[in-house]
Amino acid sequence: MLSTPLTATLTLLALALLALAGHCFVFYPLSLRLFCRKSPKPALSSALGPRPSLAICLSAYNEEKVIVAKVERLLEVARAYGPATIHVYADAPTDRTVALLEPYSDRIDLVVGKARAGKTYGMNLLVERSESELILFTDANVESDIGCAVELARPFADPTIGCVTAHLIYSNRRESPTSAIGALYWRLEEAIKRIESHTVGVIGVDGAMFMLRRSLHQPPPPHLIDDLYLSLRVLIAGARIHSADHVRVFERSAVGAVEEKQRKRRIACQAANVHRVLWPELRRMPWLQLYAYLSHRVMKWLTPFFLGAGALCLIAAVALAYGAAMATAVVAAGLAALLIGHSLDVRPFSALSSATLSLAGVAAGVLESLFTRRTYTVWDPALSIRAETLSLNHGKSGGPNAR
């Protein structure tokens, strides 16, 4: 072994880059726990008292497998809530989605697009057509309890709360290594949201299910993804985002590694586009929120770059210390492990391969946003995340949310 100052420097640099890669998921939540005071819990309205009016908004494209069960559940959610209306935008689907929705046109506000315009355009249109005090956004493939809207609305009794998000769980984590990795990642995300909710406030939400004050709604440009844009606008306005951790919603994770790579590529590109547009305003947030935003919402998209640079530094250090042959052998062993995992589906190599492809998708999406300005205004949903039908069991006694 040949140890040189350059070898030591490369090793320390590799460790620093790996630490940066882990900041979002390890050091950032730990810093909130150790150094941030707990914020007071929001005042909750009575579950039985009068409620603000509510518009439930859903944008759908080629959702024939799940749309009937979703609308049936939303009708139950609206009845349980009280003063609620349901608004559905069909983004020029090419399957039977519209035909399946038409029998409900007397109970929902149904808008059918003549040409694809995208989810954000559809949601903006639905919000414009409604007049409620609160707006509930949800996706077609998301399952929920009947009482979800009632519980999400309660924290709005606190005037500092501008948005409330549900707790998303991936329901098919045992289906494949890819879905297992996706479920693990999202459990980490939800854990971070829980810590944020108790300290600095949640920094951005996903589109599975969240509720927003109409007074804080600023229509996103149609080429930007609505959930991240709207929730970051809440922070810019000085309001808080609360995680209603007991309100659990469920959806499937992608099953195939290549499919998940493409999905991550799209999501990363969409997120980076939002960050680029809103950064001039986000940078003016109070320092603690700005730290949380950079740690959670920016650095996580840089994870594959930190990991890649760290790996290159380690390989260079091995080459200097043990020779080029040893470094080549290390690289070859890593590539062989990825190939075995991807081609033969042998655990744990398959999990490593799935995670690597997912990270590659994230890197590609960030680069697309920065250098090609791609928008993904419209896209086809991953087929494996749509089950044949949605389960309607979550609202029954003894279901996952029963208390």
Short mmCIF file of N, CA and C in Angstrom, two decimals, residues 24-25 28-29 32-33 142 152 164-171 181-199 201-210 241-251 296-297 300:
data_model
loop_
_atom_site.label_atom_id
_atom_site.label_comp_id
_atom_site.label_asym_id
_atom_site.label_seq_id
_atom_site.Cartn_x
_atom_site.Cartn_y
_atom_site.Cartn_z
N CYS A 24 -29.46 15.12 3.67
CA CYS A 24 -30.92 15.26 3.63
C CYS A 24 -31.61 14.23 4.51
N PHE A 25 -31.09 13.01 4.52
CA PHE A 25 -31.79 11.91 5.18
C PHE A 25 -31.27 11.59 6.58
N TYR A 28 -29.63 16.35 8.40
CA TYR A 28 -30.65 17.41 8.44
C TYR A 28 -31.75 17.11 9.46
N PRO A 29 -32.42 15.93 9.39
CA PRO A 29 -33.45 15.69 10.42
C PRO A 29 -32.87 15.63 11.82
N LEU A 32 -32.57 19.14 13.12
CA LEU A 32 -33.85 19.69 13.56
C LEU A 32 -34.22 19.17 14.94
N ARG A 33 -33.98 17.89 15.16
CA ARG A 33 -34.32 17.31 16.47
C ARG A 33 -33.47 17.90 17.58
N VAL A 142 -54.78 7.20 -5.67
CA VAL A 142 -54.57 7.26 -4.22
C VAL A 142 -55.81 6.78 -3.49
N LEU A 152 -58.16 16.45 7.66
CA LEU A 152 -57.24 17.41 7.05
C LEU A 152 -57.68 18.85 7.26
N VAL A 164 -52.20 21.58 4.64
CA VAL A 164 -52.13 20.37 5.46
C VAL A 164 -51.98 19.18 4.50
N THR A 165 -51.03 18.31 4.78
CA THR A 165 -50.77 17.17 3.91
C THR A 165 -51.02 15.86 4.63
N ALA A 166 -51.45 14.87 3.89
CA ALA A 166 -51.68 13.53 4.44
C ALA A 166 -50.36 12.75 4.45
N HIS A 167 -50.40 11.61 5.12
CA HIS A 167 -49.24 10.71 5.23
C HIS A 167 -49.38 9.62 4.17
N LEU A 168 -48.48 9.62 3.20
CA LEU A 168 -48.54 8.66 2.10
C LEU A 168 -47.76 7.40 2.44
N ILE A 169 -48.36 6.24 2.15
CA ILE A 169 -47.72 4.94 2.34
C ILE A 169 -47.79 4.17 1.02
N TYR A 170 -46.65 3.63 0.60
CA TYR A 170 -46.65 2.76 -0.57
C TYR A 170 -47.10 1.36 -0.14
N SER A 171 -48.12 0.86 -0.81
CA SER A 171 -48.80 -0.35 -0.34
C SER A 171 -48.24 -1.65 -0.89
N ILE A 181 -37.45 -0.57 -2.47
CA ILE A 181 -36.60 0.61 -2.37
C ILE A 181 -37.45 1.88 -2.35
N GLY A 182 -38.48 1.93 -3.22
CA GLY A 182 -39.36 3.08 -3.25
C GLY A 182 -40.09 3.29 -1.94
N ALA A 183 -40.57 2.19 -1.35
CA ALA A 183 -41.29 2.29 -0.07
C ALA A 183 -40.37 2.74 1.05
N LEU A 184 -39.13 2.22 1.05
CA LEU A 184 -38.16 2.63 2.08
C LEU A 184 -37.85 4.11 1.96
N TYR A 185 -37.60 4.56 0.73
CA TYR A 185 -37.32 5.98 0.51
C TYR A 185 -38.48 6.84 1.02
N TRP A 186 -39.72 6.41 0.72
CA TRP A 186 -40.83 7.25 1.12
C TRP A 186 -41.08 7.22 2.62
N ARG A 187 -40.75 6.12 3.29
CA ARG A 187 -40.84 6.11 4.75
C ARG A 187 -39.87 7.14 5.34
N LEU A 188 -38.68 7.26 4.74
CA LEU A 188 -37.74 8.29 5.19
C LEU A 188 -38.30 9.68 4.96
N GLU A 189 -38.92 9.90 3.78
CA GLU A 189 -39.52 11.19 3.49
C GLU A 189 -40.59 11.55 4.51
N GLU A 190 -41.45 10.61 4.82
CA GLU A 190 -42.52 10.88 5.78
C GLU A 190 -41.97 11.13 7.17
N ALA A 191 -40.90 10.44 7.54
CA ALA A 191 -40.27 10.68 8.84
C ALA A 191 -39.71 12.09 8.92
N ILE A 192 -39.10 12.55 7.82
CA ILE A 192 -38.57 13.92 7.78
C ILE A 192 -39.71 14.93 7.86
N LYS A 193 -40.80 14.68 7.13
CA LYS A 193 -41.95 15.58 7.18
C LYS A 193 -42.51 15.67 8.60
N ARG A 194 -42.52 14.55 9.30
CA ARG A 194 -43.04 14.55 10.67
C ARG A 194 -42.19 15.44 11.57
N ILE A 195 -40.87 15.33 11.43
CA ILE A 195 -39.97 16.15 12.24
C ILE A 195 -40.12 17.63 11.85
N GLU A 196 -40.20 17.90 10.54
CA GLU A 196 -40.39 19.28 10.09
C GLU A 196 -41.68 19.87 10.63
N SER A 197 -42.74 19.08 10.60
CA SER A 197 -44.04 19.57 11.05
C SER A 197 -44.00 20.02 12.50
N HIS A 198 -43.16 19.37 13.30
CA HIS A 198 -43.06 19.69 14.72
C HIS A 198 -42.04 20.78 15.01
N THR A 199 -41.31 21.25 13.98
CA THR A 199 -40.27 22.26 14.21
C THR A 199 -40.44 23.44 13.25
N GLY A 201 -41.93 23.44 10.22
CA GLY A 201 -43.04 23.32 9.29
C GLY A 201 -42.59 22.50 8.08
N VAL A 202 -43.51 21.76 7.50
CA VAL A 202 -43.17 20.90 6.36
C VAL A 202 -42.69 21.77 5.19
N ILE A 203 -41.64 21.33 4.54
CA ILE A 203 -41.05 22.07 3.42
C ILE A 203 -41.50 21.41 2.11
N GLY A 204 -42.69 21.76 1.64
CA GLY A 204 -43.20 21.21 0.39
C GLY A 204 -43.93 19.90 0.57
N VAL A 205 -44.89 19.62 -0.32
CA VAL A 205 -45.70 18.41 -0.21
C VAL A 205 -45.70 17.68 -1.55
N ASP A 206 -46.15 16.42 -1.51
CA ASP A 206 -46.38 15.65 -2.73
C ASP A 206 -47.86 15.73 -3.09
N GLY A 207 -48.20 15.25 -4.28
CA GLY A 207 -49.56 15.44 -4.77
C GLY A 207 -50.56 14.38 -4.40
N ALA A 208 -50.17 13.41 -3.56
CA ALA A 208 -51.10 12.32 -3.23
C ALA A 208 -52.40 12.86 -2.64
N MET A 209 -52.29 13.68 -1.59
CA MET A 209 -53.45 14.35 -1.00
C MET A 209 -52.99 15.47 -0.09
N PHE A 210 -53.42 16.68 -0.40
CA PHE A 210 -53.15 17.80 0.48
C PHE A 210 -54.27 18.82 0.35
N ILE A 241 -46.94 24.77 6.77
CA ILE A 241 -47.50 23.52 6.26
C ILE A 241 -47.45 22.50 7.37
N HIS A 242 -48.57 21.86 7.63
CA HIS A 242 -48.68 20.89 8.72
C HIS A 242 -48.88 19.49 8.14
N SER A 243 -48.23 18.51 8.73
CA SER A 243 -48.43 17.12 8.34
C SER A 243 -49.42 16.46 9.28
N ALA A 244 -50.58 16.07 8.74
CA ALA A 244 -51.57 15.32 9.54
C ALA A 244 -51.18 13.85 9.47
N ASP A 245 -50.26 13.47 10.32
CA ASP A 245 -49.62 12.17 10.21
C ASP A 245 -50.59 11.00 10.37
N HIS A 246 -51.70 11.23 11.07
CA HIS A 246 -52.66 10.15 11.28
C HIS A 246 -53.59 9.96 10.09
N VAL A 247 -53.58 10.88 9.14
CA VAL A 247 -54.41 10.74 7.94
C VAL A 247 -53.58 10.01 6.90
N ARG A 248 -53.80 8.73 6.80
CA ARG A 248 -52.97 7.90 5.93
C ARG A 248 -53.66 7.65 4.59
N VAL A 249 -52.89 7.84 3.53
CA VAL A 249 -53.37 7.53 2.19
C VAL A 249 -52.38 6.54 1.57
N PHE A 250 -52.86 5.82 0.58
CA PHE A 250 -52.08 4.70 0.05
C PHE A 250 -52.02 4.74 -1.47
N GLU A 251 -50.86 4.41 -2.00
CA GLU A 251 -50.75 4.21 -3.44
C GLU A 251 -49.64 3.19 -3.70
N HIS A 296 -33.60 19.86 2.47
CA HIS A 296 -34.57 18.83 2.10
C HIS A 296 -34.92 18.87 0.63
N ARG A 297 -35.22 20.03 0.11
CA ARG A 297 -35.78 20.12 -1.24
C ARG A 297 -34.75 20.32 -2.35
N LYS A 300 -31.44 16.89 -1.76
CA LYS A 300 -31.81 15.50 -2.07
C LYS A 300 -31.71 15.22 -3.57
#
